[in-house]
Short mmCIF file of C-alpha atoms in Angstrom, two decimals:
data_model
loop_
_atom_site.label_atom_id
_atom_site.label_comp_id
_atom_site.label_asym_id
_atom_site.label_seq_id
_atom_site.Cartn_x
_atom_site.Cartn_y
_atom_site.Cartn_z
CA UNK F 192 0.00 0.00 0.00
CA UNK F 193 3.24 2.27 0.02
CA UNK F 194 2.78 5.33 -2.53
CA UNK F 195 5.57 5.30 -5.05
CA UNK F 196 7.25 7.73 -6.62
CA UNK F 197 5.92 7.25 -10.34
CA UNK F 198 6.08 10.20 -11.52
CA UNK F 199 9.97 10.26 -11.39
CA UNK F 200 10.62 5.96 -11.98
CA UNK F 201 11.22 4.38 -15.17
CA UNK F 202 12.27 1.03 -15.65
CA UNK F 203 16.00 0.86 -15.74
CA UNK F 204 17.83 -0.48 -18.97
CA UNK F 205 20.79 -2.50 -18.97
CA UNK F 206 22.64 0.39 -20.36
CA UNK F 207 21.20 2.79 -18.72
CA UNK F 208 23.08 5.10 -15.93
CA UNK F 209 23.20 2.98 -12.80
CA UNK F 210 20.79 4.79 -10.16
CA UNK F 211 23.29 4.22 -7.52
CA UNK F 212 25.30 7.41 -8.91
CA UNK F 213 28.98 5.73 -9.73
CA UNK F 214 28.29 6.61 -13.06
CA UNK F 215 28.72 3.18 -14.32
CA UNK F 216 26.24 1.47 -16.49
CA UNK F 217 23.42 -0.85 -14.89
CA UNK F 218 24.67 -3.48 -16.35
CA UNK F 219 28.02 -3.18 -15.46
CA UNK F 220 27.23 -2.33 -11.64
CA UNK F 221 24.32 -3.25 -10.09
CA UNK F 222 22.65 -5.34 -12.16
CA UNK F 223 24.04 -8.64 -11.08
CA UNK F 224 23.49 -7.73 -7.20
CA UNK F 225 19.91 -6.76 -8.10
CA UNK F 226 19.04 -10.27 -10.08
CA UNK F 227 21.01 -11.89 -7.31
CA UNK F 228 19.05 -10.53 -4.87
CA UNK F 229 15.23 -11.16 -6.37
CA UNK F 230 16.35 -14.90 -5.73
CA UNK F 231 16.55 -14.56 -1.78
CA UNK F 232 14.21 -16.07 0.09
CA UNK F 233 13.57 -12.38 2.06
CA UNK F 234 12.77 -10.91 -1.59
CA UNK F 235 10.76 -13.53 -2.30
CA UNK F 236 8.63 -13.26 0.64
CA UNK F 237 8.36 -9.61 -0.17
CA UNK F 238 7.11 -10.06 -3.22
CA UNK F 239 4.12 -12.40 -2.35
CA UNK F 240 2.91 -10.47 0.97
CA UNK F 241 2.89 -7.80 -1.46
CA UNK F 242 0.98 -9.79 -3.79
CA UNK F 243 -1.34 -10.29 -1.17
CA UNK F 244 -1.80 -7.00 -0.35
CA UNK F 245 -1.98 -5.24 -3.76
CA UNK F 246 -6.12 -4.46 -3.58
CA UNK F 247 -6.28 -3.40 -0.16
CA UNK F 248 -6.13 0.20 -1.19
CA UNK F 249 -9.02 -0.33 -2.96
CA UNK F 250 -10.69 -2.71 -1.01
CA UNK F 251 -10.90 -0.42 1.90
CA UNK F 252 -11.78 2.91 -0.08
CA UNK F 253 -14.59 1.17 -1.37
CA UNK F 254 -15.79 0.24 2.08
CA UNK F 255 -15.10 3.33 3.64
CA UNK F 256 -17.00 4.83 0.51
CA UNK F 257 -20.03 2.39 0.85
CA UNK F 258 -19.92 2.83 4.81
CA UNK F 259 -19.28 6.57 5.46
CA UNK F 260 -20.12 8.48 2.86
CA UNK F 261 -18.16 10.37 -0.16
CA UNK F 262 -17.85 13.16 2.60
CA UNK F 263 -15.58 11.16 4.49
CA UNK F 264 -12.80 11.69 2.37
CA UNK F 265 -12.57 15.61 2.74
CA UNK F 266 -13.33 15.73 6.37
CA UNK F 267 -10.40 13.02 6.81
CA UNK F 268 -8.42 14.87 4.60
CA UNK F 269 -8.63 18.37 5.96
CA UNK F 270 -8.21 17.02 9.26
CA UNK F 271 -4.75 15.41 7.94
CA UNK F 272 -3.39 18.51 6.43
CA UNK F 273 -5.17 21.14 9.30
CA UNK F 274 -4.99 23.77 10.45
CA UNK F 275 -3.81 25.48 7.01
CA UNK F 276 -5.01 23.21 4.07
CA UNK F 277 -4.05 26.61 1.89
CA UNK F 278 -0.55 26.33 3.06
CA UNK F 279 -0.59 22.73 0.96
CA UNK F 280 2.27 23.71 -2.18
CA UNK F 281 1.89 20.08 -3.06
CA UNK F 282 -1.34 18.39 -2.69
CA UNK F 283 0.01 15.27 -4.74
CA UNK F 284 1.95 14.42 -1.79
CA UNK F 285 -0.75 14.24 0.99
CA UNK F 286 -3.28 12.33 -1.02
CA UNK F 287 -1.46 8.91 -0.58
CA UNK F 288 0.05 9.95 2.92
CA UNK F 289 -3.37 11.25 4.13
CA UNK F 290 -5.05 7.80 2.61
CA UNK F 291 -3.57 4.98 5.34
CA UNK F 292 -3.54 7.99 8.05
CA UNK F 293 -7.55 8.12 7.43
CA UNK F 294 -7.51 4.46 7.40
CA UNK F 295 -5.66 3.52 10.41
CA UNK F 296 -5.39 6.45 12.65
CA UNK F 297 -8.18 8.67 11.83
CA UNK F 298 -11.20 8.49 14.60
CA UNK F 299 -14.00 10.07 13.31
CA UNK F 300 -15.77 12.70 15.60
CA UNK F 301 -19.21 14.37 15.45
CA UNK F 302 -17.37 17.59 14.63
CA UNK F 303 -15.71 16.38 11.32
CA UNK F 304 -19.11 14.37 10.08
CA UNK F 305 -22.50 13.28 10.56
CA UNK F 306 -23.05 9.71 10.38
CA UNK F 307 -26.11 7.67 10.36
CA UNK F 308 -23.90 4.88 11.90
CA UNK F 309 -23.48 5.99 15.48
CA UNK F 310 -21.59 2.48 16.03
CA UNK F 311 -18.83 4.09 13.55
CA UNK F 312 -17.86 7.08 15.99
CA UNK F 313 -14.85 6.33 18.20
CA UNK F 314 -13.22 3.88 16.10
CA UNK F 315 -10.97 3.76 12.85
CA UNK F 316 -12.62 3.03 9.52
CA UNK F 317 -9.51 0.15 9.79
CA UNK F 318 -11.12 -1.13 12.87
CA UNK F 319 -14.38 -1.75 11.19
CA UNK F 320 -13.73 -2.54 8.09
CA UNK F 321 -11.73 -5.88 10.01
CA UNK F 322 -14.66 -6.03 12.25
CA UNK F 323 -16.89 -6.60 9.02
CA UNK F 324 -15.17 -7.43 5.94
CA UNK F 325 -12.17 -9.33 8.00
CA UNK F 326 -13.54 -12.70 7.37
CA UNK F 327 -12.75 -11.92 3.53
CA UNK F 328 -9.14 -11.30 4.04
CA UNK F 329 -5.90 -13.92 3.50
CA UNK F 330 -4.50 -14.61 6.75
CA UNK F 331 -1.42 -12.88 5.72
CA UNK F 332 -3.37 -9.60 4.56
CA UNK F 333 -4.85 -9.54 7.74
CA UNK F 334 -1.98 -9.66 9.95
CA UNK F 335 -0.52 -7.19 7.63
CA UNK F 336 -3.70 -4.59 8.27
CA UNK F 337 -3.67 -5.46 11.97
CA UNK F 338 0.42 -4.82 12.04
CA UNK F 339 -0.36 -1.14 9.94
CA UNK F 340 -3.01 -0.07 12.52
CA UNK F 341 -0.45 -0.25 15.13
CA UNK F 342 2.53 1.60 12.71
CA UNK F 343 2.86 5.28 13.76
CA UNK F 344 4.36 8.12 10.89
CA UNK F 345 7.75 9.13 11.80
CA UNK F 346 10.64 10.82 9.85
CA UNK F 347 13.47 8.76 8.53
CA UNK F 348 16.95 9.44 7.36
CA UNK F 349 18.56 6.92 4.75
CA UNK F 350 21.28 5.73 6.08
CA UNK F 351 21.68 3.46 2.66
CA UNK F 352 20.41 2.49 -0.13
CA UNK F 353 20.67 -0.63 -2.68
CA UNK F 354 18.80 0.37 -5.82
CA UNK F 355 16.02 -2.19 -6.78
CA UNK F 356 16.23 -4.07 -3.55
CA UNK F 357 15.84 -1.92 -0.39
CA UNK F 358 16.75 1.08 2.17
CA UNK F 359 18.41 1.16 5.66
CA UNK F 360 16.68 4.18 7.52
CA UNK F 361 16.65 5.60 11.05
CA UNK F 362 14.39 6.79 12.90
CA UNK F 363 15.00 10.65 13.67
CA UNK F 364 12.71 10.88 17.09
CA UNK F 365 13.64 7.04 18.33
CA UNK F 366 17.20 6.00 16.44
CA UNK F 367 15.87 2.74 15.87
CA UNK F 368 17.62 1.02 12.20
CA UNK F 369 14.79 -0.32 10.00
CA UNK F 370 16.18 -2.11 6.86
CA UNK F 371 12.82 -1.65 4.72
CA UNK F 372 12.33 -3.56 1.40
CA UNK F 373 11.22 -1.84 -1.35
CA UNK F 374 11.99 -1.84 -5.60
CA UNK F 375 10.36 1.51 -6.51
CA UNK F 376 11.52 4.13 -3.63
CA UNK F 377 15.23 2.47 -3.29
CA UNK F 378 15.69 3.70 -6.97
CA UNK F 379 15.16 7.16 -6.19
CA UNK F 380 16.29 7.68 -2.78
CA UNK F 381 18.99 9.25 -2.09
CA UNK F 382 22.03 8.75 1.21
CA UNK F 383 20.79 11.47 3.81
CA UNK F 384 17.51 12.54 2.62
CA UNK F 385 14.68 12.38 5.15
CA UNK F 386 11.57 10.29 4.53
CA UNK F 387 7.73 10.86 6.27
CA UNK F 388 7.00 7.43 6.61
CA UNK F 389 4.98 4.49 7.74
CA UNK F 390 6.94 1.17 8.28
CA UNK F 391 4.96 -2.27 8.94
CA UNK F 392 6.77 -4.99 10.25
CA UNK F 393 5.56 -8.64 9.31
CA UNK F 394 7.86 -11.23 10.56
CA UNK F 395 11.20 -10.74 9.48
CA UNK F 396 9.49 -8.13 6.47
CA UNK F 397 9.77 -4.21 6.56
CA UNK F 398 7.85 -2.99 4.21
CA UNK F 399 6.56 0.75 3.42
CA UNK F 400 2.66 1.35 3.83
CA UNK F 401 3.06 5.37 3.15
CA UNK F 402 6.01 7.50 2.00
CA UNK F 403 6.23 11.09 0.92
CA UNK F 404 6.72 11.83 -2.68
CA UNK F 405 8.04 15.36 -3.13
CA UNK F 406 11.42 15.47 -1.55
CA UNK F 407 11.60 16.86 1.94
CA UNK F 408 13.46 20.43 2.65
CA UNK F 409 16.96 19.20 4.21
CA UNK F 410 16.35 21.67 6.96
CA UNK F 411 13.48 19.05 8.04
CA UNK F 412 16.52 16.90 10.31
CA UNK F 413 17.15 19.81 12.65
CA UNK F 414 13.35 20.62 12.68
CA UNK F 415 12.59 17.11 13.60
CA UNK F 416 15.22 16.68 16.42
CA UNK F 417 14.31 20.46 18.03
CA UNK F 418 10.65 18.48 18.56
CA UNK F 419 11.87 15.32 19.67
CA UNK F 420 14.36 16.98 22.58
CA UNK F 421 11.15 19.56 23.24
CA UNK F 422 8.89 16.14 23.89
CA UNK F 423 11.50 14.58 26.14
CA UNK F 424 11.70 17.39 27.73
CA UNK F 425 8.38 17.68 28.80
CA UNK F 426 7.21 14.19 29.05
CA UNK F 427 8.26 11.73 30.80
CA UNK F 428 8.82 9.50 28.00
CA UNK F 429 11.51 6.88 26.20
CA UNK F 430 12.08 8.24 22.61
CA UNK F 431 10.82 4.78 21.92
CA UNK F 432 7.57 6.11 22.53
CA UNK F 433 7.43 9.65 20.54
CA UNK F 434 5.60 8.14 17.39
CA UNK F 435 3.69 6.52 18.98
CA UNK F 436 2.37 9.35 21.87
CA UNK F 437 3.07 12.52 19.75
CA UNK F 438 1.57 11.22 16.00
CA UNK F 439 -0.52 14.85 15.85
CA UNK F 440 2.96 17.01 16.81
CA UNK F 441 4.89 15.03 14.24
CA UNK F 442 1.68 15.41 12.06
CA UNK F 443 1.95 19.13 12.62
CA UNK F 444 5.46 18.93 11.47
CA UNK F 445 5.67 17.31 8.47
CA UNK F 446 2.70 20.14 7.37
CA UNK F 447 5.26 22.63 8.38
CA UNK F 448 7.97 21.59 6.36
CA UNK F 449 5.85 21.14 3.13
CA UNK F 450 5.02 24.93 4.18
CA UNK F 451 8.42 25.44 3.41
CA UNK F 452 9.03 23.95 0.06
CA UNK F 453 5.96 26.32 -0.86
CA UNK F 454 6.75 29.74 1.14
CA UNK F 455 10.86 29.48 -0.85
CA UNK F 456 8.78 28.93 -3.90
CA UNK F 457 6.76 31.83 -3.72
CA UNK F 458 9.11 34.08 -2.02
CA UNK F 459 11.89 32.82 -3.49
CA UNK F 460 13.68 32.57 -0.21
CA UNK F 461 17.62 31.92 0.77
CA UNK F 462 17.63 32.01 4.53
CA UNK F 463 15.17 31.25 7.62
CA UNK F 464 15.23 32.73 10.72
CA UNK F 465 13.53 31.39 14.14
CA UNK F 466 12.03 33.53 16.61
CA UNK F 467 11.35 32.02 20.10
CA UNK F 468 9.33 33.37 23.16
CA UNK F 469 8.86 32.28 26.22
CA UNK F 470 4.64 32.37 27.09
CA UNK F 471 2.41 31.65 30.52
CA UNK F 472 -0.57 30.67 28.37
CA UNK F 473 -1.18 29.85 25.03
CA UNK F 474 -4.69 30.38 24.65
CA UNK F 475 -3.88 33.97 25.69
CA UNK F 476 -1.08 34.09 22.71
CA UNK F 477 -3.85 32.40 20.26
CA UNK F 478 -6.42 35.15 21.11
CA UNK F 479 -3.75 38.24 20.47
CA UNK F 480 -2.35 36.85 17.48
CA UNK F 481 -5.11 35.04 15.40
CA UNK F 482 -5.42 38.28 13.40
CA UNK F 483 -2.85 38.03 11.79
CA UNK F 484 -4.10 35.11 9.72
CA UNK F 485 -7.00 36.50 8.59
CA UNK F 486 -7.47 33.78 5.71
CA UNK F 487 -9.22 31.13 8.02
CA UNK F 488 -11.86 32.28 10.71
CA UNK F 489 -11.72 31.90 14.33
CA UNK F 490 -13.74 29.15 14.26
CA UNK F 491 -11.70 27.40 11.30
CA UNK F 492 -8.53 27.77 13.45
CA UNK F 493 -9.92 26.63 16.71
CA UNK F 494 -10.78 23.35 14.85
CA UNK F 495 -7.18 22.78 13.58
CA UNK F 496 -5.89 23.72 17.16
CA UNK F 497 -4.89 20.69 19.66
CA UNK F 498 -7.61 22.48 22.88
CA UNK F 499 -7.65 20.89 26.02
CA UNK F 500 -10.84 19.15 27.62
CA UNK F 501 -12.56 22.56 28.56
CA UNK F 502 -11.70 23.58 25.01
CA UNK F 503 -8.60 26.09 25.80
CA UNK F 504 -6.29 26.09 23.12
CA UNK F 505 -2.66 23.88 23.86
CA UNK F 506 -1.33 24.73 20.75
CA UNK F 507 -1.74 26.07 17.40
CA UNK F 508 -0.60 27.11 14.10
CA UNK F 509 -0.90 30.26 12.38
CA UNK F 510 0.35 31.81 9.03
CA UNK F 511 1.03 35.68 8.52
CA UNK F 512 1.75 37.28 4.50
CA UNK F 513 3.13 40.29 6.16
CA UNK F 514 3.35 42.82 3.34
CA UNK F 515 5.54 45.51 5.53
CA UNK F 516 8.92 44.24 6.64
CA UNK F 517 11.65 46.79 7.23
CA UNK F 518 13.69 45.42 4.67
CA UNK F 519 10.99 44.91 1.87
CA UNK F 520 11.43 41.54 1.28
CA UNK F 521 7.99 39.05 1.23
CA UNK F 522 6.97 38.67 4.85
CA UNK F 523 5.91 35.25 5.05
CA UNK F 524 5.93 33.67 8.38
CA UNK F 525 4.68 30.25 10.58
CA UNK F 526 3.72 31.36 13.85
CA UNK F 527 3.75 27.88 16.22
CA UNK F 528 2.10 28.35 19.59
CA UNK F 529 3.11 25.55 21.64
CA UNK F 530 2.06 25.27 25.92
CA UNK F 531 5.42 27.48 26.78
CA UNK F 532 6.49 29.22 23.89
CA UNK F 533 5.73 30.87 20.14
CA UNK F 534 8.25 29.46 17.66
CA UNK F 535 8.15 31.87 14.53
CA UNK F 536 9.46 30.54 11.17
CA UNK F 537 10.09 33.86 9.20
CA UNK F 538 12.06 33.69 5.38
CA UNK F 539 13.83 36.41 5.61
CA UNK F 540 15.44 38.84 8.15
CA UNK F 541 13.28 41.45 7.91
CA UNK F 542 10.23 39.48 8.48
CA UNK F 543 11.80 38.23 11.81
CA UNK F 544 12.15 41.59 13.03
CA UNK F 545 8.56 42.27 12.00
CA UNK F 546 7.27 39.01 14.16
CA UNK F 547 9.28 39.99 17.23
CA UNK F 548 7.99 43.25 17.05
CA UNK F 549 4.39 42.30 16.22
CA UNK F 550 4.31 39.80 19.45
CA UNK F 551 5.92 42.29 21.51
CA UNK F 552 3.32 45.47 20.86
CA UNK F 553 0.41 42.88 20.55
CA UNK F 554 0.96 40.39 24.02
CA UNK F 555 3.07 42.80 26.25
CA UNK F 556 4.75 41.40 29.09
CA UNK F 557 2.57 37.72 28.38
CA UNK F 558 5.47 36.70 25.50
CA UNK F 559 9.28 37.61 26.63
CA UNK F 560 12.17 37.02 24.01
CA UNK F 561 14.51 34.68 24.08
CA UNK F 562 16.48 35.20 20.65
CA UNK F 563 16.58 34.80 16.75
CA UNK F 564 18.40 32.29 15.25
CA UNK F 565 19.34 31.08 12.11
CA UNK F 566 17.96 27.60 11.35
CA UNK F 567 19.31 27.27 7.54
CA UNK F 568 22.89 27.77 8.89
CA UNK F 569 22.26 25.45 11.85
CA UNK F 570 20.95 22.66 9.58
CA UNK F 571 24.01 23.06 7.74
CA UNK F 572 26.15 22.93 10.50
CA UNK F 573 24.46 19.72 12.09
CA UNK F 574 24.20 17.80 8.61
CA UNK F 575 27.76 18.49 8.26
CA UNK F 576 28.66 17.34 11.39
CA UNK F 577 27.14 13.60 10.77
CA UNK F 578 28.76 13.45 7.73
CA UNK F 579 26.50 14.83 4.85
CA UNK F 580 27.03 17.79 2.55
#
């Protein structure tokens, strides 16, 4: 059910290029490792559990289709991509991301739809689909399903790659090495990039159920490990346990970074600056500073914001087009509310000194700075520090 890269994969010739970049020909590099290896008996038990599992993508849409409703798919969807669906610069990528989320993790609410099924409320449209149309399923597609139900998103690094046969990733929030089989993404993949993934494990199997399709900004690795030591810090946690606990922060994330491919498009950005404050309460910093994205109501940002039980807001993300930094470049910034601090992502310098100002005039003494940093320059210098360029 993993969502390949299509667009970009072609079937490799013998004298084509070799994808692994030594600028040999196929034929005359990898070629013979890649035949040797479709004769393994892990390869070959790849390729039938895949076999298996080919029409469960379609399988299940149907159901949830015949179920829930055609409606299903948008509420699921905008709930996937919230709180700033208009932030989306590539809506190719969430549609086969946002698919096995809706399936697996998704728990419909009241809020997102009305159902004439009350019995489908509180559960995933995985749950019930197993609950009704289980008995139709191979035993190995259903302990595949069950395994994906229990597979949280994370971000992964490629550690290495063997083109045609498979990946070696790790983790970014819990270090743990997955060597993940898979034809179609090891062709394209590339040492050090960063993959938004879902890995299912069936016996001695990795295999991908979801995978991002437009490459991720590089600056994503620092992004990712500022949230993981932010979560630790907090909760009393392993990082074992992040993806699995903290699936809506890391959620949150990856819609922030796709944010970023589109804000350097549009703005044609060459640097990023961060702008931290300290806060006492962040529904207090949501209620000065939700004018400033005026594109989405009050109402439509509430619903993308994580609230607590009495509906106060925890957290929250805003976006500001500021048209009047000091330096006249495009003011385009992500304003993150978190329970102790505002983290503002602004692309350009003068736009940073625009948010600090803005916070300071509109929440007084309620938001105190703590600095402005570069994060381009610090991904560089971490990436470069573990060995990539």
């Amino acid at each position: 059910m993993a969502a390949s890269k299509a667009s970009e994969l072609m079937k490799i010739g013998r004298n084509d290029p070799c994808p692994c970049g030594s600028g040999k020909k196929y034929k005359r590099c990898c070629l013979a490792t890649a035949q040797q290896e479709t004769q393994s008996p892990l390869y070959l038990s790849h390729m039938r559990l895949r076999r298996k599992i080919n029409d469960l993508p379609t399988r299940m849409m149907r159901f949830v289709e015949d179920t829930y409703g055609t409606e299903t798919f948008t509420a699921a969807f905008i709930r996937f991509i919230a709180p700033k669906p208009r932030l989306v610069g590539y809506q190719d990528d969430y549609l086969p991301l946002a698919g096995p989320w809706m399936m697996h993790h998704w728990i419909p609410a009241r809020e997102d739809l009305e159902l004439a099924d009350e019995s489908l409320y509180g559960r995933t449209p995985t749950r019930v689909f197993l609950e009704r149309r289980g008995h139709q399923l191979s035993t190995d597609a259903r302990r595949y399903v069950e395994a994906a139900m229990q597979s949280p998103f994370s971000f992964y690094v490629v550690e290495a790659c063997r083109p045609g046969i498979d990946l070696k990733l790790r983790d970014l929030f819990t270090d743990e090495r997955r060597e993940v089989q898979e034809r179609q993404i090891s062709l394209t993949a590339d040492v050090g990039e960063i993959l938004f993934a879902v890995l299912v494990d069936v016996d001695e199997l990795c295999m991908f159920e979801a995978c991002n399709t437009v490459r991720l900004p590089a600056e994503c690795e620092v992004l990712v490990s500022e949230l993981r030591e932010a979560i630790l810090a907090e909760h009393a946690i392993s990082p074992a346990d992040i993806p699995h606990q903290h699936g809506e922060a890391i959620r949150r994330l990856y819609a922030s970074t796709n944010a970023l491919l589109l804000l350097r498009d549009e703005a044609d950005a060459v640097g990023g600056h961060r702008v931290r404050f300290v806060i006492d309460c962040p529904q207090a910093a949501f209620d000065a500073l939700a004018p400033l994205d005026p594109d989405l109501s009050r109402e439509d940002l509430l619903a993308g914001a994580e609230r607590d039980e009495d509906g106060r807001v925890l957290a929250a993300d805003l976006y500001w087009a500021d048209p009047d930094t000091v330096d006249g470049s495009v003011g385009h910034s992500i304003i993150r509310i978190d329970p102790q601090y505002i983290i503002a992502d602004a692309f350009s310098e003068g736009s940073a000194v625009r948010v600090k100002e803005t916070v300071e005039r509109l929440m007084g003494d309620q938001a105190r700075y703590l600095g402005t940093e570069s994060f381009l320059l610090k991904m560089k210098a971490t990436r470069q520090s573990n060995g990539f360029t």
